[in-house]
GROMACS .gro file of C-alpha atoms in nm:
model
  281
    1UNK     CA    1   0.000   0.000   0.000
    2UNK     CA    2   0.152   0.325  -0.099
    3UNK     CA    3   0.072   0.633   0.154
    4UNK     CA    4   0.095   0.973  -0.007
    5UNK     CA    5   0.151   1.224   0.297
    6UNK     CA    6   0.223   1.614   0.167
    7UNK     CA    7   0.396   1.746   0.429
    8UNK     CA    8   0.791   1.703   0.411
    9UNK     CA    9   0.882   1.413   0.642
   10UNK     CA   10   1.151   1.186   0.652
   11UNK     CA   11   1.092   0.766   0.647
   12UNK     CA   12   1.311   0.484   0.694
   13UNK     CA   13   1.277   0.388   0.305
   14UNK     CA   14   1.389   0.732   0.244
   15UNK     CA   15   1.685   0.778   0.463
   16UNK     CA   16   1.828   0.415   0.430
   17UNK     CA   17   1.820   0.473   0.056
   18UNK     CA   18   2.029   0.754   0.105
   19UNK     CA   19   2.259   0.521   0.288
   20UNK     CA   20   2.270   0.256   0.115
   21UNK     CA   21   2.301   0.471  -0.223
   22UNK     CA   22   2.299   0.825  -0.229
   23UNK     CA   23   2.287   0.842  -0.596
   24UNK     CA   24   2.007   0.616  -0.611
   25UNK     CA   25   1.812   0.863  -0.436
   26UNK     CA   26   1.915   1.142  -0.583
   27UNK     CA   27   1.781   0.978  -0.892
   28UNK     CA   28   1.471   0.838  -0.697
   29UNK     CA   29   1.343   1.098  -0.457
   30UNK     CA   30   1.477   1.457  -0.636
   31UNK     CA   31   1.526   1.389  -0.949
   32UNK     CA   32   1.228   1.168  -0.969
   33UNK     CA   33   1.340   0.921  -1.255
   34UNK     CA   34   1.054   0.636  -1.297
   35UNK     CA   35   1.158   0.295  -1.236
   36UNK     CA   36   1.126   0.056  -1.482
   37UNK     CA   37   0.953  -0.181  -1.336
   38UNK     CA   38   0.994  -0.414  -0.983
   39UNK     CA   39   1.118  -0.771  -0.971
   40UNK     CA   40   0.924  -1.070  -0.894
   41UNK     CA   41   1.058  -1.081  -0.566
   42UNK     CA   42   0.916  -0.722  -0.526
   43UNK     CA   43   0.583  -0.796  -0.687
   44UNK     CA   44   0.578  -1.117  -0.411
   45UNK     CA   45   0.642  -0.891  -0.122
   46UNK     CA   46   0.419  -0.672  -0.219
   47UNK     CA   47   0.108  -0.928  -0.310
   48UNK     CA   48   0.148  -1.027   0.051
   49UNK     CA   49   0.177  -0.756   0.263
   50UNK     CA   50  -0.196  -0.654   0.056
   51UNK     CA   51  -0.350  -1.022   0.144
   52UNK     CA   52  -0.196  -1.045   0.505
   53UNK     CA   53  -0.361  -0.656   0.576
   54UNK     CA   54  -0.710  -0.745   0.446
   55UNK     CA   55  -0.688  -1.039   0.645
   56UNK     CA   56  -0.565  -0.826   0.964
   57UNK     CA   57  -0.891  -0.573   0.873
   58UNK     CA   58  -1.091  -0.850   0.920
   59UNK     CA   59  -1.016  -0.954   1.241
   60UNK     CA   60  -1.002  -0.619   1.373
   61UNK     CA   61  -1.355  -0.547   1.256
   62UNK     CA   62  -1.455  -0.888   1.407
   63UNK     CA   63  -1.565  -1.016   1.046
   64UNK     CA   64  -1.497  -1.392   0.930
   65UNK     CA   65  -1.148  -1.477   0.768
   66UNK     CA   66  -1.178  -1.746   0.572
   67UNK     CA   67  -0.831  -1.839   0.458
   68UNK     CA   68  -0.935  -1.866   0.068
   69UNK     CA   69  -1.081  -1.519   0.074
   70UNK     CA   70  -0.720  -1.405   0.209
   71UNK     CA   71  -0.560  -1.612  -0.091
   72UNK     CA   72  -0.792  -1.409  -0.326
   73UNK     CA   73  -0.672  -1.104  -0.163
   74UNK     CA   74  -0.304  -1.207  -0.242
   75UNK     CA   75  -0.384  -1.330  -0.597
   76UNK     CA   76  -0.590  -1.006  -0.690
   77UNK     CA   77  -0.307  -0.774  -0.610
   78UNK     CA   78  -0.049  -1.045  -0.773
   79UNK     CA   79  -0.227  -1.048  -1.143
   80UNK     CA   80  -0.295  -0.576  -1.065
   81UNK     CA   81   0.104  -0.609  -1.034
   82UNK     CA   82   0.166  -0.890  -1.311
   83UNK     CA   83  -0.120  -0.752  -1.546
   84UNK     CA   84   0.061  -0.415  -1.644
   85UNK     CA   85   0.343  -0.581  -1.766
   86UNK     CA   86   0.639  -0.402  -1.524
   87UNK     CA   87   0.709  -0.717  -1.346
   88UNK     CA   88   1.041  -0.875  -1.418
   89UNK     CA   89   1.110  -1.230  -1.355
   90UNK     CA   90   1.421  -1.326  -1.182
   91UNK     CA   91   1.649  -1.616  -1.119
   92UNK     CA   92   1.563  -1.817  -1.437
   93UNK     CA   93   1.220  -1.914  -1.311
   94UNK     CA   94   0.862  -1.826  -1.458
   95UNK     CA   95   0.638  -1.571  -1.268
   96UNK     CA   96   0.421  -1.890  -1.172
   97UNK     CA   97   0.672  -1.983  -0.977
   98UNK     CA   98   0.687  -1.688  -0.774
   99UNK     CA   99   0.307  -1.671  -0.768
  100UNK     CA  100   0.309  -1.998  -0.573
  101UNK     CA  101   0.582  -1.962  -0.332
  102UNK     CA  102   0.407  -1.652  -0.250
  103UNK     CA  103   0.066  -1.802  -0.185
  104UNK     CA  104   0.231  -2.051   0.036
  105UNK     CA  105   0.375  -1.801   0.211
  106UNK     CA  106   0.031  -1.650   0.316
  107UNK     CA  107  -0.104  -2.008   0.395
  108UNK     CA  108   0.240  -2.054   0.650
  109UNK     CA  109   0.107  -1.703   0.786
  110UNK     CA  110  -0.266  -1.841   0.833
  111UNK     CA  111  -0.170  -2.159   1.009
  112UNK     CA  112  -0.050  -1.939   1.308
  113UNK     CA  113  -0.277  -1.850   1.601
  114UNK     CA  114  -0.449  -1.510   1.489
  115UNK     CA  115  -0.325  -1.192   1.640
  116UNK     CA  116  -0.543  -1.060   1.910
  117UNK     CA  117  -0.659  -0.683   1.986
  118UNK     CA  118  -0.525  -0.537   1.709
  119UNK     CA  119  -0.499  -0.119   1.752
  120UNK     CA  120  -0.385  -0.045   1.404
  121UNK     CA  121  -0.312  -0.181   1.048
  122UNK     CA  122  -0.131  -0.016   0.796
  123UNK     CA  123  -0.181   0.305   0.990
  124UNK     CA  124   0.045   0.612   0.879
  125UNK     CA  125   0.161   0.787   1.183
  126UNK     CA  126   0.402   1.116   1.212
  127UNK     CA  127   0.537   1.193   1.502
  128UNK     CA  128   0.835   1.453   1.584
  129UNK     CA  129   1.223   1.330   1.638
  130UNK     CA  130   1.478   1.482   1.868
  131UNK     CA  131   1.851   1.464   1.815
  132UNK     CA  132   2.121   1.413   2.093
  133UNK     CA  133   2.078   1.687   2.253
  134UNK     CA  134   1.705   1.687   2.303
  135UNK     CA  135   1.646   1.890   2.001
  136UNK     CA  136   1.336   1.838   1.791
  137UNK     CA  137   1.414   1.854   1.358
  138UNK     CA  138   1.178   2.046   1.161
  139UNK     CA  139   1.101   1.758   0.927
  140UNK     CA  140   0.883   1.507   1.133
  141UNK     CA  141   0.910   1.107   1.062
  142UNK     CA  142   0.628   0.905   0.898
  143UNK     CA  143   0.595   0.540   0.989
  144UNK     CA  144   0.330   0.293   0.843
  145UNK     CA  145   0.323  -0.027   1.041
  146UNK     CA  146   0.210  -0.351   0.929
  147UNK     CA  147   0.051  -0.405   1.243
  148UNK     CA  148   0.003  -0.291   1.571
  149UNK     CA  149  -0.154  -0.516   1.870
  150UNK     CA  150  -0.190  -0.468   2.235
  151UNK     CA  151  -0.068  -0.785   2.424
  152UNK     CA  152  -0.195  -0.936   2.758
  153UNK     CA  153  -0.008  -0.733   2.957
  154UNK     CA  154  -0.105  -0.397   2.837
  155UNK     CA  155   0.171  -0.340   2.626
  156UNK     CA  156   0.158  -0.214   2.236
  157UNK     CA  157   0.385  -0.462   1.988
  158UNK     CA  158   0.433  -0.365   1.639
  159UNK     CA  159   0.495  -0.584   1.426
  160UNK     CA  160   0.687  -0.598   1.098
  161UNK     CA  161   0.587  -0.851   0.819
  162UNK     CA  162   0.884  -0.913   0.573
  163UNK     CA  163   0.900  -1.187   0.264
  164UNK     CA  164   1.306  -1.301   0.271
  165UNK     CA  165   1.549  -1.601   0.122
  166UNK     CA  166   1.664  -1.643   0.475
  167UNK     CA  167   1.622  -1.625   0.804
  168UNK     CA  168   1.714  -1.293   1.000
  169UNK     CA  169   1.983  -1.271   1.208
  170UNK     CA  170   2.013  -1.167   1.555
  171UNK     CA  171   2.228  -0.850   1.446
  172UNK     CA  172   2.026  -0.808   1.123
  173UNK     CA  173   1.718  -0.730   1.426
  174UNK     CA  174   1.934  -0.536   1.655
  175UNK     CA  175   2.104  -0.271   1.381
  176UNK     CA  176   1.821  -0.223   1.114
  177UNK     CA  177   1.677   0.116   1.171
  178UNK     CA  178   1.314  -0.004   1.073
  179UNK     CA  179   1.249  -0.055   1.438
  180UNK     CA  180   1.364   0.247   1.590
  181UNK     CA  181   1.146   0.478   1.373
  182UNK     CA  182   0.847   0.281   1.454
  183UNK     CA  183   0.944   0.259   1.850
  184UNK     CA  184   0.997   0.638   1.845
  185UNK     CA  185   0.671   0.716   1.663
  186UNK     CA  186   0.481   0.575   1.894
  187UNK     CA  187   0.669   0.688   2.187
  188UNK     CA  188   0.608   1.051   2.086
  189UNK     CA  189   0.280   1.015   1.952
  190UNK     CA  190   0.114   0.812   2.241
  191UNK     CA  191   0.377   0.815   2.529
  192UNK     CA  192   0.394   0.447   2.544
  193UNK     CA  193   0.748   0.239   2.448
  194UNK     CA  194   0.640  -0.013   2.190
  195UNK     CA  195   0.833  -0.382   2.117
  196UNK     CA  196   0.922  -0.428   1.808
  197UNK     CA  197   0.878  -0.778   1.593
  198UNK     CA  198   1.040  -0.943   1.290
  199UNK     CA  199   0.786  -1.197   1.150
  200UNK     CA  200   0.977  -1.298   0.871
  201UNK     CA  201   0.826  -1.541   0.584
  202UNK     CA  202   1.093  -1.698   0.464
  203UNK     CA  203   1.129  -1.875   0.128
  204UNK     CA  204   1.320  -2.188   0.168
  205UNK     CA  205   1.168  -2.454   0.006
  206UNK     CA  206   0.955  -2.577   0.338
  207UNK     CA  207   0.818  -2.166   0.433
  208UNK     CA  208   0.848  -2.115   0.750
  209UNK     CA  209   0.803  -1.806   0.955
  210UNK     CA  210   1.015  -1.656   1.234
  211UNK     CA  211   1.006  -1.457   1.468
  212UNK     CA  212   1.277  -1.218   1.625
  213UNK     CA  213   1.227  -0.885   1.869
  214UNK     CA  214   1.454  -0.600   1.816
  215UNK     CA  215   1.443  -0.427   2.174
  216UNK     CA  216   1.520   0.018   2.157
  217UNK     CA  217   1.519   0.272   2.420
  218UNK     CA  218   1.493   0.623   2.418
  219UNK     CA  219   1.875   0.671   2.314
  220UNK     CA  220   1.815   0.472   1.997
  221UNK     CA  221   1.525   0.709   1.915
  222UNK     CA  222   1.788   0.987   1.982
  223UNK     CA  223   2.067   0.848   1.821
  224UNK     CA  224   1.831   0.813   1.504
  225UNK     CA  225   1.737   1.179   1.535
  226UNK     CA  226   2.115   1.222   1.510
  227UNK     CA  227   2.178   1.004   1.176
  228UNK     CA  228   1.867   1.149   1.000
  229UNK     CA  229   1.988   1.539   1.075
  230UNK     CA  230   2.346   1.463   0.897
  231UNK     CA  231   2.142   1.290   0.630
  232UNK     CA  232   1.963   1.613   0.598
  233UNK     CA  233   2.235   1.831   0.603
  234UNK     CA  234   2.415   1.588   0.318
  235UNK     CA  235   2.112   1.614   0.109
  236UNK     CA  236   2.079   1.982   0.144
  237UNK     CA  237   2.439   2.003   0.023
  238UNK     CA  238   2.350   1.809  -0.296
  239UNK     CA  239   2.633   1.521  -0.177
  240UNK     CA  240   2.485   1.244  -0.414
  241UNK     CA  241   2.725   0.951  -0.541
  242UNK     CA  242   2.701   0.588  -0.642
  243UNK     CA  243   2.804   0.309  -0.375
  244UNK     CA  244   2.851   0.040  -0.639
  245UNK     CA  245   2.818  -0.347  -0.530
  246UNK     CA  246   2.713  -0.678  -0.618
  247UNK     CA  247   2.371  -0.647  -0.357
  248UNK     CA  248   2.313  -0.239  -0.463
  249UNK     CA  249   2.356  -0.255  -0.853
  250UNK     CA  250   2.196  -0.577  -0.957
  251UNK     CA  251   1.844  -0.498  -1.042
  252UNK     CA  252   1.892  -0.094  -0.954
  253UNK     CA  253   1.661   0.098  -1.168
  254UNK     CA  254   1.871   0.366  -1.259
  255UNK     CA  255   2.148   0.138  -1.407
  256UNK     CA  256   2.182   0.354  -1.736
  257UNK     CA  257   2.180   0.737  -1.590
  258UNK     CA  258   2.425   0.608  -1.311
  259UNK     CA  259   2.712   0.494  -1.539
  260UNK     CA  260   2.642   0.860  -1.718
  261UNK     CA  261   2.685   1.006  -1.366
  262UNK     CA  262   2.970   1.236  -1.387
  263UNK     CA  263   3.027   1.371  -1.039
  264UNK     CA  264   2.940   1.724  -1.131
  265UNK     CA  265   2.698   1.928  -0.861
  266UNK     CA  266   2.345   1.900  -0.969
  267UNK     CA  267   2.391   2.294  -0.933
  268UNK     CA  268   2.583   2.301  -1.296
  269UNK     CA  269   2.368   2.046  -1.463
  270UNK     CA  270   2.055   1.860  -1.495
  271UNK     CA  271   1.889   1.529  -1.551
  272UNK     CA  272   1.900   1.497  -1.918
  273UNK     CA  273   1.575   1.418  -2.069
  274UNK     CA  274   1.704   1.120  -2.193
  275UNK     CA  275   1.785   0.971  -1.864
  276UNK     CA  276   1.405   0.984  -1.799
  277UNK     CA  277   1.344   0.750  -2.137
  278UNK     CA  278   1.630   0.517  -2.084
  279UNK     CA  279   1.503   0.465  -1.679
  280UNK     CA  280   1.233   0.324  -1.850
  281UNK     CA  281   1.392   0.103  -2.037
   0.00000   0.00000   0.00000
């Protein structure tokens, strides 16, 4: 689900973008090439994260949730994605075959006891950040969790659904900064300090899902406040290059413009219209 919010905020897919490619997002979120399309793997993700929210909708609003009117839900928005013709296949396998690992992912997802008093799915939320020093930025943070609950004990968990070829690791959970913008969003915004979950459909060839907690405190929230001003002051200063690598280039988007990159500040030149037909190709 794609959230349109006007205001100028900052996000965790925007800021990790920025580190993990600067270029890319200069080419992304200024100079606002379109991609050319999303990979299969992409097109998965996305087919169930849609199926997996309509199912969470429905036990919210205390409707039934039969589990082949949640594989419709993931097959509808699999053919939306497959039907315009942007999805790429990957690997050396047909889309089919993506289709169905997909759809078994969803089924490993059903076969686990429901979540309970759910507050919140797919909610946008924007809530202030404050640096180091206690500091508020002018640019808020907007954070969209997959879902939000309220366990036994009172507490909120939110919970972050993710489609991978492997399981996460116990770093991977306790350095990504997904988690600490969605702790300190609701932190701010309702004064309470959230745990954060993992729940991590992965594709081996038996699906399985797992489950991992990434634990922050207030100093992670502020620490974050921290990274995202020097990101801001970066991006302000027009400091865009490539960080080229096996994981960042293959299937990038922007392949073509990037190896015409030249270095020179976006000051003294322009995105050639050309760049915006060839991102297309």
């Amino acid at each position: 689900m794609m959230t349109v919010v006007a205001r100028p905020h900052w996000s965790y897919s925007s800021v990790s973008q920025y580190l993990k490619c600067p270029l890319q997002y200069y080419f992304e979120r200024v100079a606002k090439l379109p991609r050319k399309g999303v990979t299969d793997a992409q097109a998965l993700g996305s087919a169930v994260h849609s199926a997996l929210a309509a199912y969470h909708r429905e036990l919210q609003s205390g409707g039934p949730t039969p589990a082949e009117a949640v594989r419709h839900a993931y097959l509808d928005s699999w053919d939306g994605q497959v039907g315009d013709g942007r999805v790429v296949a990957s690997g050396g396998k047909p889309l089919g075959a993506s289709r169905d690992r997909g759809m078994a992912l969803v089924d490993v997802y059903l076969e686990q006891p429901p979540p309970r008093t759910i507050v919140a799915v797919e909610s946008p939320m924007m809530a202030p950040i404050a640096d180091s020093r206690g500091d508020y930025l002018e640019k808020p943070v907007l954070v969209v969790a997959d879902l939000v609950t309220r366990r036994e004990d009172g507490s909120l968990l939110i919970t972050e659904i993710k489609t991978s070829g492997r399981a996460y690791s116990e770093s991977e959970a306790a350095t990504s900064l997904q988690p600490t913008f969605y702790g300190n969003a609701l932190h701010e915004s309702a004064g309470e300090e959230p745990a954060v979950e993992f729940a991590v459909l992965v594709k081996t060839k038996v699906p399985r899902l797992q489950r991992i907690e990434a634990v922050r405190t207030t100093s992670d929230y502020r620490r974050l406040g921290d990274l995202i001003k020097v990101v801001e002051r970066a991006v302000d200063a027009e400091i865009f290059y490539p960080v080229e690598s096996p994981l960042n280039c293959s299937g990038c988007p922007f392949h073509r413009p990037c190896r015409e990159w030249t270095g020179r500040s976006t000051r003294d030149e322009t995105i050639h219209p050309r760049h915006e037909e060839i991102a297309r190709c």
